[in-house]
Coordinates of C-alpha atoms in Angstrom, one line a residue:
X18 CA 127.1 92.6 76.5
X19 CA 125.0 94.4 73.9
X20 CA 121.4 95.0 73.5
X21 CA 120.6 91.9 71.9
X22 CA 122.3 89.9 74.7
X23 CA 119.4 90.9 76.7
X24 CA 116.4 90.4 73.9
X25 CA 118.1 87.1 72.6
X26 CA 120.4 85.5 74.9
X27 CA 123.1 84.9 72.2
X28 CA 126.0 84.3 75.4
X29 CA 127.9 81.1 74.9
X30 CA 130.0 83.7 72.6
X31 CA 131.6 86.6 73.1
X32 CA 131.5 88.6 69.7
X33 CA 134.0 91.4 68.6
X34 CA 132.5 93.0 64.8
X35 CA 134.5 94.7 62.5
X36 CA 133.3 98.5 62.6
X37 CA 130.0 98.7 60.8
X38 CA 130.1 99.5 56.8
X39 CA 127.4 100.6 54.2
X40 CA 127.7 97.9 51.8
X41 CA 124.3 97.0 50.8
X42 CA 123.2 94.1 48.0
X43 CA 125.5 92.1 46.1
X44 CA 128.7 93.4 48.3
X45 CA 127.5 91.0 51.0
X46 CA 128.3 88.2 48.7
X47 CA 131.7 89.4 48.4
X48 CA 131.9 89.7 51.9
X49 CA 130.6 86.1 52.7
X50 CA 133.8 84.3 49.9
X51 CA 135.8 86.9 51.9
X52 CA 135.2 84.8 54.8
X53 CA 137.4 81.6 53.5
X54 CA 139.8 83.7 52.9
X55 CA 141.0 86.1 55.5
X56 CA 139.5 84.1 58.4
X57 CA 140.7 80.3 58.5
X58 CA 139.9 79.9 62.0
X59 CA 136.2 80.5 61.3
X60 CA 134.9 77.6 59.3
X61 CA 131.5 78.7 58.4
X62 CA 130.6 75.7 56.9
X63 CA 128.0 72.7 57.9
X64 CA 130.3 70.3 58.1
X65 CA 130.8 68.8 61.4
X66 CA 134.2 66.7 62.5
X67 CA 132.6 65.5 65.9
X68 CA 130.3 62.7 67.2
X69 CA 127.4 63.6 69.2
X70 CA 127.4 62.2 72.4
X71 CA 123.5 62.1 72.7
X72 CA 121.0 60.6 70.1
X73 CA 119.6 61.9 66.8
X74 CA 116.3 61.9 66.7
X75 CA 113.3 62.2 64.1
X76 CA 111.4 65.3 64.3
X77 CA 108.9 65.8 61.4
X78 CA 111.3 65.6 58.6
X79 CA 114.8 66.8 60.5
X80 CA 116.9 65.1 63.2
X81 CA 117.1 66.5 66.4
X82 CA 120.1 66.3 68.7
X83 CA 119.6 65.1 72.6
X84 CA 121.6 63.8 75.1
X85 CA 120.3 62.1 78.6
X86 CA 122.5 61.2 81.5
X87 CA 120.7 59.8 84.6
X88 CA 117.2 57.6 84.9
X89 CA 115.4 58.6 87.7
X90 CA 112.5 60.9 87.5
X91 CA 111.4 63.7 87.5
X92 CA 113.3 64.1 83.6
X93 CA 115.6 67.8 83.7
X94 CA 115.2 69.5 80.5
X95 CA 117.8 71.8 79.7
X96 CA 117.3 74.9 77.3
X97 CA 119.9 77.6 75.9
X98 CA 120.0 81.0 74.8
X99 CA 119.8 82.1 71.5
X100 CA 123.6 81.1 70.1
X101 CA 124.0 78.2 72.7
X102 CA 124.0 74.5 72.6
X103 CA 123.7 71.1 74.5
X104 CA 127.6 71.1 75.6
X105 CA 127.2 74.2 77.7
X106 CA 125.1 72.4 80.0
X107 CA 127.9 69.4 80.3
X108 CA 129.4 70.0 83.9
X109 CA 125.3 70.5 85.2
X110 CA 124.1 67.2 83.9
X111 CA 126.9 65.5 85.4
X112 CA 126.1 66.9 88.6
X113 CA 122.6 66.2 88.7
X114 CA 122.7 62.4 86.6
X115 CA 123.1 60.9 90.0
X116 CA 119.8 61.7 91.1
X117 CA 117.8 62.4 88.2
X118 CA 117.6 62.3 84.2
X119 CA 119.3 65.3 82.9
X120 CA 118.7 66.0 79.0
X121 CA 120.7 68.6 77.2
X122 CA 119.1 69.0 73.5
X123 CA 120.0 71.5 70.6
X124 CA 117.4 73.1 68.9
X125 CA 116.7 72.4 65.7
X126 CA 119.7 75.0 63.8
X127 CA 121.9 74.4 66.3
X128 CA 124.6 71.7 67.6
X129 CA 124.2 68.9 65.9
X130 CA 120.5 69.1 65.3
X131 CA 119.2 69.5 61.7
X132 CA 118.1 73.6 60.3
X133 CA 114.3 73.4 61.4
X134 CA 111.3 74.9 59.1
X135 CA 111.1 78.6 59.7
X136 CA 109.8 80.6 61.0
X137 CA 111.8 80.1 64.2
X138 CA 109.7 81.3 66.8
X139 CA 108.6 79.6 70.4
X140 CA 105.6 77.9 69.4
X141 CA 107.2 76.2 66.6
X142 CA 110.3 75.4 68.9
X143 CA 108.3 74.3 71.8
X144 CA 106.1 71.9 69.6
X145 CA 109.7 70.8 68.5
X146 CA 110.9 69.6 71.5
X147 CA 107.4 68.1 73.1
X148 CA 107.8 65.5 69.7
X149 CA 111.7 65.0 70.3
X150 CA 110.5 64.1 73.9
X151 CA 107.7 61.7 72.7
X152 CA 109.9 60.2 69.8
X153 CA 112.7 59.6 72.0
X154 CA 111.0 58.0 74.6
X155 CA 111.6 60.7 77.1
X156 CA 108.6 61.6 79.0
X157 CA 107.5 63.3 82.0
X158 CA 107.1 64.6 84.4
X159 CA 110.0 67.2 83.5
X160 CA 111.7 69.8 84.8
X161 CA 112.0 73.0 82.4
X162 CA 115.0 74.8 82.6
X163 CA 115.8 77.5 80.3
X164 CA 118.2 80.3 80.0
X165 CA 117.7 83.8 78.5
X166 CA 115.6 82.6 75.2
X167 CA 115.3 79.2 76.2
X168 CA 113.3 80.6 79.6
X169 CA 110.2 80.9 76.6
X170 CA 110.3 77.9 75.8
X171 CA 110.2 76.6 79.1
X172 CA 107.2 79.0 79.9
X173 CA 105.0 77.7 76.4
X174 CA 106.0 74.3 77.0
X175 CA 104.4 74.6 80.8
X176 CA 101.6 76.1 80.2
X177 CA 101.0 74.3 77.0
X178 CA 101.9 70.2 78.4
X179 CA 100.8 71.6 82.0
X180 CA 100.2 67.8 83.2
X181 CA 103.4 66.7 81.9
X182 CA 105.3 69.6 84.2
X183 CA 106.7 69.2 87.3
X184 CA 108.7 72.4 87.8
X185 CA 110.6 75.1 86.0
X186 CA 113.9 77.3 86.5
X187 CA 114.2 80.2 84.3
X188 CA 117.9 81.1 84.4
X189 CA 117.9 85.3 83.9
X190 CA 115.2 84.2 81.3
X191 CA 113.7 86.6 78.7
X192 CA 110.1 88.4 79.0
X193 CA 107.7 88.2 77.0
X194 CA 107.2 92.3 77.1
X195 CA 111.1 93.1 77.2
X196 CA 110.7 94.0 73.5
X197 CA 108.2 96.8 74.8
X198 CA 109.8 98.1 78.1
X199 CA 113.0 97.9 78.0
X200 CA 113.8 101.8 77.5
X201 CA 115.5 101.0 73.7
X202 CA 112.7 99.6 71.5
X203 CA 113.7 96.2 71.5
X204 CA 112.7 95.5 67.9
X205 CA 114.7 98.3 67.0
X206 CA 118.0 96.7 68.9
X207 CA 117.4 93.2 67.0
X208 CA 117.2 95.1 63.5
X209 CA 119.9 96.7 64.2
X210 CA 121.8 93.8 65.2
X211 CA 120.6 91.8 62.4
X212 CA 121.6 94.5 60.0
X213 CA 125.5 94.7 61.7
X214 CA 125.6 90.8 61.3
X215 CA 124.7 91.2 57.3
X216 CA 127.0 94.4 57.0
X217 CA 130.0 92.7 59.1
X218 CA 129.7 89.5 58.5
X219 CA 134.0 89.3 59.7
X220 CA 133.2 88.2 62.8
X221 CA 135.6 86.6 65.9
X222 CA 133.7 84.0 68.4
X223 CA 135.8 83.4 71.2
X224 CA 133.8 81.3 74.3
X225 CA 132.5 81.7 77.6
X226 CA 135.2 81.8 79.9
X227 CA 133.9 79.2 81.7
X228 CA 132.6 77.0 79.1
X229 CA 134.0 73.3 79.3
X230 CA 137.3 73.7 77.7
X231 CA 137.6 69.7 76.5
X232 CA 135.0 71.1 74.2
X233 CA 136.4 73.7 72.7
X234 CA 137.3 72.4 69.7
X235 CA 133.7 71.1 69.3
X236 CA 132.0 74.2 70.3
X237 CA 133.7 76.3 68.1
X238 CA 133.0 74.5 65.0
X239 CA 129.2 73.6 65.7
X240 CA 128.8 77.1 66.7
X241 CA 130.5 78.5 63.5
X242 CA 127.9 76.6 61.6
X243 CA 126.4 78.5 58.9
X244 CA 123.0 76.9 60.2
X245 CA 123.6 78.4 63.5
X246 CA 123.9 82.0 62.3
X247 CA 120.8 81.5 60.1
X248 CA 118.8 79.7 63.2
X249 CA 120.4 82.6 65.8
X250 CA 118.9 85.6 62.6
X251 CA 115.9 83.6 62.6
X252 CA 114.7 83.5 66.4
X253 CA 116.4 87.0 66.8
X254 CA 114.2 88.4 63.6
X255 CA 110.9 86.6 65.3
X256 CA 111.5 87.7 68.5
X257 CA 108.4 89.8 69.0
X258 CA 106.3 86.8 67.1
X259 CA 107.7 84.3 69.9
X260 CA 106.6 87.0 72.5
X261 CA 103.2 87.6 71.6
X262 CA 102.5 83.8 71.2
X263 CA 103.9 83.3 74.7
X264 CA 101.2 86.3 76.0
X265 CA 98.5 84.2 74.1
X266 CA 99.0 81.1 76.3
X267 CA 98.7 83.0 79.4
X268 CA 94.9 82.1 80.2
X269 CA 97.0 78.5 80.9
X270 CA 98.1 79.1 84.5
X271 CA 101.4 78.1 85.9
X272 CA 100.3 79.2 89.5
X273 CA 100.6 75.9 91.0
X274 CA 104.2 74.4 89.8
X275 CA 107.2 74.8 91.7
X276 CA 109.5 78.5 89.9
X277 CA 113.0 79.4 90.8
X278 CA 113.9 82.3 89.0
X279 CA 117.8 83.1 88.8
X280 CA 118.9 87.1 88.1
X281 CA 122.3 88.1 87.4
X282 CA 124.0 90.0 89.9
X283 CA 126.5 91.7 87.8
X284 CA 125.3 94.8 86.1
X285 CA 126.1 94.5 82.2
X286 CA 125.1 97.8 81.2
X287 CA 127.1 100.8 81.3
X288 CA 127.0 103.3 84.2
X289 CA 125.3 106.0 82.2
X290 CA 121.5 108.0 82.9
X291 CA 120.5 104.8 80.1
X292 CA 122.6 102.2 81.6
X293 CA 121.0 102.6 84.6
X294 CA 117.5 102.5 82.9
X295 CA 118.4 99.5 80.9
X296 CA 119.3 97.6 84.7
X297 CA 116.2 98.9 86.4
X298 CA 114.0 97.5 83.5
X299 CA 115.6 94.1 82.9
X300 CA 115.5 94.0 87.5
X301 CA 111.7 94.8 87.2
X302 CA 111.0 92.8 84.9
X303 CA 113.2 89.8 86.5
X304 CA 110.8 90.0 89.7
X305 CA 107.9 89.7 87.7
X306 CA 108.8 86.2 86.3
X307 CA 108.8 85.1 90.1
X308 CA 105.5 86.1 89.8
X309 CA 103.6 83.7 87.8
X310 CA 103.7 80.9 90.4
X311 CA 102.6 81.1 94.4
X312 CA 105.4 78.7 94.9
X313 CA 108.3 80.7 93.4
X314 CA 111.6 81.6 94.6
X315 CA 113.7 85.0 93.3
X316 CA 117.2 84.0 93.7
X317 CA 120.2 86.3 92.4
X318 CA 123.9 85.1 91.5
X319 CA 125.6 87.9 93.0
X320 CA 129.1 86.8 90.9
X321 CA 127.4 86.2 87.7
X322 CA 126.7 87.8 84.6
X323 CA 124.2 86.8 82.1
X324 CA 125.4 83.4 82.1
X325 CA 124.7 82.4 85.1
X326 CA 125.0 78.5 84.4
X327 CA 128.3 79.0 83.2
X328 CA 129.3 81.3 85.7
X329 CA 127.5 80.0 88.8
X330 CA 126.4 76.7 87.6
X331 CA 126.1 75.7 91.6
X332 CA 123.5 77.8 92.0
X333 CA 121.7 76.2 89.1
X334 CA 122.0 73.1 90.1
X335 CA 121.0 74.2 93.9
X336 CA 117.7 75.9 92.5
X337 CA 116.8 72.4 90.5
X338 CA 117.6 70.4 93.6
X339 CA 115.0 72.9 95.3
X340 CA 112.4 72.3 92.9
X341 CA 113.4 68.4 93.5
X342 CA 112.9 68.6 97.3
X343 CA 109.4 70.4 96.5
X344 CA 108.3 67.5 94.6
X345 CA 109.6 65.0 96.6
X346 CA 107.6 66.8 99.3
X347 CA 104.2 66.8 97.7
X348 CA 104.3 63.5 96.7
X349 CA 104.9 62.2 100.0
X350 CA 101.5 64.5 101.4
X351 CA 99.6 63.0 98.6
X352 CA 100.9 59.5 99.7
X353 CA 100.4 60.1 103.4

């Protein structure tokens, strides 16, 4: 996993880049019509072959793409990483469906959903899904749960719909001071990163071992969507922006909802003097997410990587069935 695995969360895909050139300007062009040419497998294109199992939806101009399994409440929200879409989330839903609502969207760039107005940050996002919600007919209470990126998202939408929030599970989420603590600059590890994905543009995208493999086919064409590379440059260029808006919602408490937060057990850096700054950092910084709530739980997947609902996805669906049993439990106090 590189840096920007930790800052973005891009980890549906595995990525292997051609070794980095110096072509600057109108050589990327070249570069890009090279694509169609030496890499058949990769269709960057925006044509997609494949129905959408969920609904489009209407969000301020662009269509929206969720899908909802189950009726009971509370409503399970689920959110990706930077990268990842709706069908990762395919084998949790159909766990869960028999005792709750379980929606899987894509945000707006990627899946099937529509290339949203920029910039791509978490407000915007957030504000995104709050109207796919209301213009769906989906409403709360929810249960946020986000993954690597997606745990902002989660986070704004709590503190900013607080009444319409019955619980959260961040899922080795992102922080909103990563960019500042982590012991490589993280704005200097998403330039760079942006600036390999320009110069190297020859990419391979292989999936998750453990992503559903009936949707292979699917996955790798929606994810080799030239709005999905945009979208993924996008959040990963306003990553700081999407942090500091997070930090300016923060006089919203979340001190009262129910928080599991999920850590990976596996280290992904390597075992070097900075490796082994890089794992202290993201661990520290892990424990203070199960901070922000007096009823939190710090759980970590001792067999999983970054990926944890992919690699674990038990333990996900255990730490939403904990935050179930909490609810359950409070509502039957208030009724008694």
């Amino acid at each position: 996993m590189s840096g920007s695995n930790l800052i973005g969360g891009r980890t549906v895909i595995q990525e292997s880049v051609a070794q980095e050139s110096l072509v600057r300007g109108p050589i990327i062009l070249g570069l890009l019509l090279l694509l169609f040419l030496v890499i058949p497998r990769v269709a960057w294109s925006d044509r997609v072959n494949f129905e959408p199992p969920g609904k489009l939806i209407d969000v301020n101009g662009h269509k929206m793409h969720i899908n909802c399994i189950g009726n009971k409440s509370p409503t399970i929200i689920l959110d990706s990483g930077t990268g990842g879409f709706s069908l990762e989330w395919k084998d949790i839903q159909h766990s869960l469906s028999q005792y709750v609502r379980v929606c899987a969207y894509d945000r707006a760039g990627y899946g099937w959903s529509d290339m949203g107005p920029l910039p791509r940050t978490t407000k915007r996002i957030t504000h995104e899904l709050h109207t796919l919600l209301q213009n769906a007919g989906i409403h709360g209470p929810y249960i946020m749960v986000g993954h690597s990126f997606g745990g902002f998202t989660a986070q704004y939408f709590a503190r900013n719909f607080n009444n319409e929030i019955a619980g959260i599970v961040l899922i080795d989420s992102s922080h909103e001071e990563q960019v500042y603590r982590l012991p490589e600059n993280g704005k200097d590890v998403v330039r760079r990163s942006l600036h390999q994905d320009r110069s190297n543009m020859v990419t391979m995208y292989v999936l998750h071992e453990h992503f559903p493999k009936e949707e292979a086919a699917v996955a790798q064409q929606l994810m080799t969507r030239w709005t999905a590379l945009l979208t993924w440059r996008e959040e990963m260029a306003n990553y700081a922006l999407s942090s500091r808006e997070l930090r300016d919602v923060h006089n919203k408490p979340l001190s009262g909802i129910p928080l599991v937060v999920l850590t990976r057990g596996k280290r992904v850096w390597p075992e070097t003097e900075y490796g082994d700054a890089m794992e202290e950092a993201w661990t520290e910084l892990q424990e203070e997410l199960s901070y922000l709530s007096v009823h939190s739980t710090h759980i970590i997947a001792e067999n999983s990587g970054h990926v944890i609902h992919l690699d674990e996805p038990e333990l996900v669906v255990d730490a939403i069935h904990d935050v179930l049993d909490f609810v359950e439990k409070e509502l039957d106090e208030r009724g008694g």
